[in-house]
């Protein structure tokens, strides 16, 4: 089946540094990918929709200069958390649309900013 | 606009007992409905989905869900709980034609299975 690979699974970084998270579709082409943020005991919050070859569409309240999204190929989307702060610590999950109804999810990245 | 309500943030059952996780939705167009499972520090895995056709949908790991339009519900059930079913479960709705198709998730229900 369609697989989305997300790396790294865990990352710890110092406050003020930037962190890049990769999301790859392994056996299919994903023209659209999605980035979610999940707080403890909370649902998934859609951050942005990533479209191959064009600018990402950010949800209201999400800082696009802090959360940089690049979707340069049909199999790779990246999320860069710039100048990370402890409040950016969270679980980030990417997802890719498969066909008309389906979505497959990456295994998530636990970001801890110290 | 679409929304999902999952009743009960936690459901606790004994191993072998019936599992019932409740989901109600609102949608301005015929919905597509999904249940996902999430294990600790993992992404989401699709359990089952309803798009059109038969309202009783069977998924993986013995789970099934029934779409009831009159009740705007899509409850998830499993006849006999197993310890390995302990996880977080998310119901999601996606609007069909004319909508964005991006799913909206409920807040999740944590399933606890006691031996």
mmCIF file of C-alpha atoms in Angstrom:
data_model
loop_
_atom_site.group_PDB
_atom_site.id
_atom_site.type_symbol
_atom_site.label_atom_id
_atom_site.label_comp_id
_atom_site.label_asym_id
_atom_site.label_seq_id
_atom_site.Cartn_x
_atom_site.Cartn_y
_atom_site.Cartn_z
ATOM 1 C CA UNK A 1 0.000 0.000 0.000
ATOM 2 C CA UNK A 2 0.893 3.648 -0.206
ATOM 3 C CA UNK A 3 3.486 4.629 2.358
ATOM 4 C CA UNK A 4 4.567 8.013 3.618
ATOM 5 C CA UNK A 5 7.936 8.106 5.320
ATOM 6 C CA UNK A 6 8.576 10.890 7.809
ATOM 7 C CA UNK A 7 11.949 11.731 9.303
ATOM 8 C CA UNK A 8 13.224 12.227 11.871
ATOM 9 C CA UNK A 9 10.923 10.487 14.328
ATOM 10 C CA UNK A 10 12.369 12.445 17.221
ATOM 11 C CA UNK A 11 14.480 15.586 17.387
ATOM 12 C CA UNK A 12 15.728 17.732 20.211
ATOM 13 C CA UNK A 13 17.065 21.154 19.355
ATOM 14 C CA UNK A 14 18.207 24.256 21.142
ATOM 15 C CA UNK A 15 16.026 27.313 21.299
ATOM 16 C CA UNK A 16 16.732 29.637 18.386
ATOM 17 C CA UNK A 17 17.865 26.964 15.965
ATOM 18 C CA UNK A 18 15.960 25.601 12.958
ATOM 19 C CA UNK A 19 14.766 22.074 12.383
ATOM 20 C CA UNK A 20 13.760 20.412 9.122
ATOM 21 C CA UNK A 21 11.261 17.563 8.949
ATOM 22 C CA UNK A 22 10.965 15.499 5.779
ATOM 23 C CA UNK A 23 7.929 13.732 4.422
ATOM 24 C CA UNK A 24 8.367 11.366 1.490
ATOM 25 C CA UNK A 25 5.838 9.377 -0.473
ATOM 26 C CA UNK A 26 7.593 6.102 -1.168
ATOM 27 C CA UNK A 27 5.562 4.372 -3.848
ATOM 28 C CA UNK A 28 3.274 7.021 -5.240
ATOM 29 C CA UNK A 29 3.376 10.628 -6.339
ATOM 30 C CA UNK A 30 1.810 13.091 -3.966
ATOM 31 C CA UNK A 31 0.919 16.397 -5.549
ATOM 32 C CA UNK A 32 -0.660 17.476 -2.284
ATOM 33 C CA UNK A 33 0.630 16.904 1.205
ATOM 34 C CA UNK A 34 -0.626 18.174 4.525
ATOM 35 C CA UNK A 35 1.134 19.133 7.711
ATOM 36 C CA UNK A 36 -0.558 18.701 11.058
ATOM 37 C CA UNK A 37 0.397 19.582 14.584
ATOM 38 C CA UNK A 38 -0.847 17.527 17.490
ATOM 39 C CA UNK A 39 -0.808 18.792 21.055
ATOM 40 C CA UNK A 40 -0.950 16.355 23.994
ATOM 41 C CA UNK A 41 -4.419 14.880 24.409
ATOM 42 C CA UNK A 42 -5.640 16.988 21.526
ATOM 43 C CA UNK A 43 -6.762 16.367 18.010
ATOM 44 C CA UNK A 44 -4.778 17.108 14.902
ATOM 45 C CA UNK A 45 -4.597 20.705 13.845
ATOM 46 C CA UNK A 46 -4.083 21.269 10.148
ATOM 47 C CA UNK A 47 -1.232 23.711 9.716
ATOM 48 C CA UNK A 48 -0.874 23.926 5.967
ATOM 49 C CA UNK A 49 -1.491 22.279 2.631
ATOM 50 C CA UNK A 50 1.614 21.708 0.574
ATOM 51 C CA UNK A 51 1.274 21.700 -3.204
ATOM 52 C CA UNK A 52 4.041 20.491 -5.456
ATOM 53 C CA UNK A 53 5.628 23.330 -7.372
ATOM 54 C CA UNK A 54 3.679 26.110 -5.707
ATOM 55 C CA UNK A 55 3.413 27.953 -2.423
ATOM 56 C CA UNK A 56 1.857 26.242 0.523
ATOM 57 C CA UNK A 57 -1.536 27.298 1.802
ATOM 58 C CA UNK A 58 -1.456 28.041 5.508
ATOM 59 C CA UNK A 59 -4.363 27.788 7.894
ATOM 60 C CA UNK A 60 -5.434 30.838 9.818
ATOM 61 C CA UNK A 61 -3.201 31.561 12.765
ATOM 62 C CA UNK A 62 -0.206 29.588 11.478
ATOM 63 C CA UNK A 63 2.909 31.692 10.995
ATOM 64 C CA UNK A 64 4.212 30.971 7.534
ATOM 65 C CA UNK A 65 7.569 32.596 8.272
ATOM 66 C CA UNK A 66 8.073 30.294 11.242
ATOM 67 C CA UNK A 67 6.865 27.109 9.590
ATOM 68 C CA UNK A 68 8.448 27.038 6.148
ATOM 69 C CA UNK A 69 7.064 24.421 3.781
ATOM 70 C CA UNK A 70 8.715 23.321 0.590
ATOM 71 C CA UNK A 71 7.245 20.812 -1.856
ATOM 72 C CA UNK A 72 9.808 20.765 -4.620
ATOM 73 C CA UNK A 73 9.079 17.314 -5.994
ATOM 74 C CA UNK A 74 6.186 14.911 -6.299
ATOM 75 C CA UNK A 75 7.585 12.724 -3.546
ATOM 76 C CA UNK A 76 9.016 15.137 -0.994
ATOM 77 C CA UNK A 77 7.638 17.866 1.218
ATOM 78 C CA UNK A 78 9.615 19.482 4.017
ATOM 79 C CA UNK A 79 8.590 21.491 7.048
ATOM 80 C CA UNK A 80 11.226 23.722 8.591
ATOM 81 C CA UNK A 81 10.587 25.161 12.012
ATOM 82 C CA UNK A 82 12.678 28.308 12.084
ATOM 83 C CA UNK A 83 14.069 29.926 15.210
ATOM 84 C CA UNK A 84 12.400 27.274 17.295
ATOM 85 C CA UNK A 85 11.183 28.046 20.789
ATOM 86 C CA UNK A 86 9.957 25.736 23.552
ATOM 87 C CA UNK A 87 6.340 26.503 22.662
ATOM 88 C CA UNK A 88 6.993 24.932 19.256
ATOM 89 C CA UNK A 89 7.574 21.603 20.960
ATOM 90 C CA UNK A 90 4.919 19.253 19.658
ATOM 91 C CA UNK A 91 4.170 16.218 17.546
ATOM 92 C CA UNK A 92 4.130 17.013 13.835
ATOM 93 C CA UNK A 93 2.513 14.666 11.318
ATOM 94 C CA UNK A 94 2.458 14.819 7.554
ATOM 95 C CA UNK A 95 -0.163 13.299 5.325
ATOM 96 C CA UNK A 96 -0.535 12.735 1.616
ATOM 97 C CA UNK A 97 -3.674 12.439 -0.418
ATOM 98 C CA UNK A 98 -4.042 9.195 -2.308
ATOM 99 C CA UNK A 99 -6.629 9.451 -5.019
ATOM 100 C CA UNK A 100 -10.034 10.869 -4.303
ATOM 101 C CA UNK A 101 -10.846 9.763 -0.791
ATOM 102 C CA UNK A 102 -7.789 8.431 0.849
ATOM 103 C CA UNK A 103 -5.137 9.944 3.039
ATOM 104 C CA UNK A 104 -2.066 8.223 4.364
ATOM 105 C CA UNK A 105 -0.068 9.536 7.272
ATOM 106 C CA UNK A 106 3.573 9.620 8.213
ATOM 107 C CA UNK A 107 4.676 8.204 11.549
ATOM 108 C CA UNK A 108 5.147 11.648 13.048
ATOM 109 C CA UNK A 109 8.015 13.689 14.453
ATOM 110 C CA UNK A 110 8.336 14.511 18.137
ATOM 111 C CA UNK A 111 10.025 17.919 18.360
ATOM 112 C CA UNK A 112 11.417 19.054 21.685
ATOM 113 C CA UNK A 113 12.940 22.510 21.915
ATOM 114 C CA UNK A 114 15.135 23.069 24.956
ATOM 115 C CA UNK B 1 -18.794 23.607 7.188
ATOM 116 C CA UNK B 2 -17.938 20.240 8.627
ATOM 117 C CA UNK B 3 -17.317 19.175 12.192
ATOM 118 C CA UNK B 4 -16.907 16.026 14.233
ATOM 119 C CA UNK B 5 -17.850 15.286 17.814
ATOM 120 C CA UNK B 6 -16.472 12.257 19.588
ATOM 121 C CA UNK B 7 -18.380 11.544 22.761
ATOM 122 C CA UNK B 8 -16.107 10.573 25.592
ATOM 123 C CA UNK B 9 -12.417 11.341 25.667
ATOM 124 C CA UNK B 10 -11.790 7.974 27.327
ATOM 125 C CA UNK B 11 -13.519 4.621 26.983
ATOM 126 C CA UNK B 12 -12.529 1.760 29.236
ATOM 127 C CA UNK B 13 -13.470 -1.856 28.529
ATOM 128 C CA UNK B 14 -12.429 -5.281 29.695
ATOM 129 C CA UNK B 15 -10.627 -7.614 27.336
ATOM 130 C CA UNK B 16 -13.223 -9.570 25.384
ATOM 131 C CA UNK B 17 -15.951 -6.970 25.875
ATOM 132 C CA UNK B 18 -17.718 -4.971 23.194
ATOM 133 C CA UNK B 19 -16.021 -1.790 22.041
ATOM 134 C CA UNK B 20 -18.217 1.185 21.107
ATOM 135 C CA UNK B 21 -16.674 4.515 20.207
ATOM 136 C CA UNK B 22 -19.130 7.234 19.316
ATOM 137 C CA UNK B 23 -18.834 9.775 16.535
ATOM 138 C CA UNK B 24 -21.327 12.357 15.348
ATOM 139 C CA UNK B 25 -20.697 14.699 12.481
ATOM 140 C CA UNK B 26 -22.132 17.700 10.761
ATOM 141 C CA UNK B 27 -21.716 18.360 7.090
ATOM 142 C CA UNK B 28 -23.474 20.528 4.560
ATOM 143 C CA UNK B 29 -23.008 17.942 1.822
ATOM 144 C CA UNK B 30 -22.951 14.120 1.773
ATOM 145 C CA UNK B 31 -19.974 13.277 3.950
ATOM 146 C CA UNK B 32 -17.093 10.941 3.614
ATOM 147 C CA UNK B 33 -16.310 9.470 7.013
ATOM 148 C CA UNK B 34 -13.188 7.886 8.410
ATOM 149 C CA UNK B 35 -11.878 6.230 11.528
ATOM 150 C CA UNK B 36 -8.175 6.307 12.268
ATOM 151 C CA UNK B 37 -6.140 4.683 15.030
ATOM 152 C CA UNK B 38 -3.009 6.160 16.559
ATOM 153 C CA UNK B 39 -0.586 4.266 18.747
ATOM 154 C CA UNK B 40 1.780 6.227 21.040
ATOM 155 C CA UNK B 41 4.267 8.352 19.125
ATOM 156 C CA UNK B 42 2.972 7.055 15.807
ATOM 157 C CA UNK B 43 1.125 8.547 12.890
ATOM 158 C CA UNK B 44 -2.458 7.711 12.042
ATOM 159 C CA UNK B 45 -3.517 4.455 10.465
ATOM 160 C CA UNK B 46 -6.781 4.156 8.565
ATOM 161 C CA UNK B 47 -9.173 1.661 10.127
ATOM 162 C CA UNK B 48 -12.058 2.104 7.726
ATOM 163 C CA UNK B 49 -13.893 4.637 5.625
ATOM 164 C CA UNK B 50 -17.347 5.317 4.282
ATOM 165 C CA UNK B 51 -17.753 7.092 0.969
ATOM 166 C CA UNK B 52 -20.873 5.800 -0.748
ATOM 167 C CA UNK B 53 -22.841 2.572 -0.939
ATOM 168 C CA UNK B 54 -23.235 0.112 1.916
ATOM 169 C CA UNK B 55 -23.678 1.895 5.210
ATOM 170 C CA UNK B 56 -22.040 -0.834 7.287
ATOM 171 C CA UNK B 57 -18.338 -0.640 6.697
ATOM 172 C CA UNK B 58 -15.859 -3.265 7.770
ATOM 173 C CA UNK B 59 -12.277 -2.340 8.493
ATOM 174 C CA UNK B 60 -9.065 -3.833 9.710
ATOM 175 C CA UNK B 61 -8.492 -5.570 13.046
ATOM 176 C CA UNK B 62 -12.150 -6.600 13.339
ATOM 177 C CA UNK B 63 -13.555 -3.082 13.548
ATOM 178 C CA UNK B 64 -16.653 -1.911 11.776
ATOM 179 C CA UNK B 65 -18.753 1.242 11.656
ATOM 180 C CA UNK B 66 -22.226 2.076 10.492
ATOM 181 C CA UNK B 67 -23.189 5.289 8.752
ATOM 182 C CA UNK B 68 -26.577 6.476 9.981
ATOM 183 C CA UNK B 69 -27.641 9.559 8.078
ATOM 184 C CA UNK B 70 -30.746 10.164 10.191
ATOM 185 C CA UNK B 71 -28.625 10.249 13.323
ATOM 186 C CA UNK B 72 -25.590 11.900 11.698
ATOM 187 C CA UNK B 73 -23.515 9.228 13.337
ATOM 188 C CA UNK B 74 -20.649 6.925 12.428
ATOM 189 C CA UNK B 75 -19.981 4.893 15.561
ATOM 190 C CA UNK B 76 -17.091 2.430 15.647
ATOM 191 C CA UNK B 77 -17.575 -1.035 17.117
ATOM 192 C CA UNK B 78 -15.675 -4.236 17.705
ATOM 193 C CA UNK B 79 -17.351 -7.305 19.219
ATOM 194 C CA UNK B 80 -14.453 -8.357 21.415
ATOM 195 C CA UNK B 81 -11.701 -6.051 22.647
ATOM 196 C CA UNK B 82 -8.090 -7.158 22.640
ATOM 197 C CA UNK B 83 -5.287 -5.674 24.675
ATOM 198 C CA UNK B 84 -3.600 -4.577 21.472
ATOM 199 C CA UNK B 85 -6.611 -2.373 20.656
ATOM 200 C CA UNK B 86 -5.577 0.109 23.342
ATOM 201 C CA UNK B 87 -4.843 3.299 21.430
ATOM 202 C CA UNK B 88 -6.225 6.684 20.452
ATOM 203 C CA UNK B 89 -9.043 6.654 17.907
ATOM 204 C CA UNK B 90 -9.983 9.564 15.695
ATOM 205 C CA UNK B 91 -13.145 10.039 13.686
ATOM 206 C CA UNK B 92 -12.885 12.333 10.669
ATOM 207 C CA UNK B 93 -15.265 13.831 8.138
ATOM 208 C CA UNK B 94 -14.490 15.057 4.668
ATOM 209 C CA UNK B 95 -17.001 16.908 2.558
ATOM 210 C CA UNK B 96 -17.665 15.551 -0.888
ATOM 211 C CA UNK B 97 -18.368 17.310 -4.119
ATOM 212 C CA UNK B 98 -17.906 21.031 -3.724
ATOM 213 C CA UNK B 99 -15.905 20.663 -0.539
ATOM 214 C CA UNK B 100 -12.225 20.713 0.075
ATOM 215 C CA UNK B 101 -11.940 16.983 0.859
ATOM 216 C CA UNK B 102 -9.424 17.769 3.591
ATOM 217 C CA UNK B 103 -10.645 15.814 6.597
ATOM 218 C CA UNK B 104 -11.638 17.436 9.848
ATOM 219 C CA UNK B 105 -10.771 15.345 12.878
ATOM 220 C CA UNK B 106 -12.552 14.832 16.138
ATOM 221 C CA UNK B 107 -10.695 15.312 19.404
ATOM 222 C CA UNK B 108 -10.040 11.622 19.730
ATOM 223 C CA UNK B 109 -11.105 8.883 22.123
ATOM 224 C CA UNK B 110 -8.587 6.984 24.142
ATOM 225 C CA UNK B 111 -9.495 3.294 24.351
ATOM 226 C CA UNK B 112 -8.292 1.573 27.501
ATOM 227 C CA UNK B 113 -8.470 -2.209 27.646
ATOM 228 C CA UNK B 114 -8.267 -3.944 31.020
ATOM 229 C CA UNK B 115 -7.148 -7.563 31.354
#
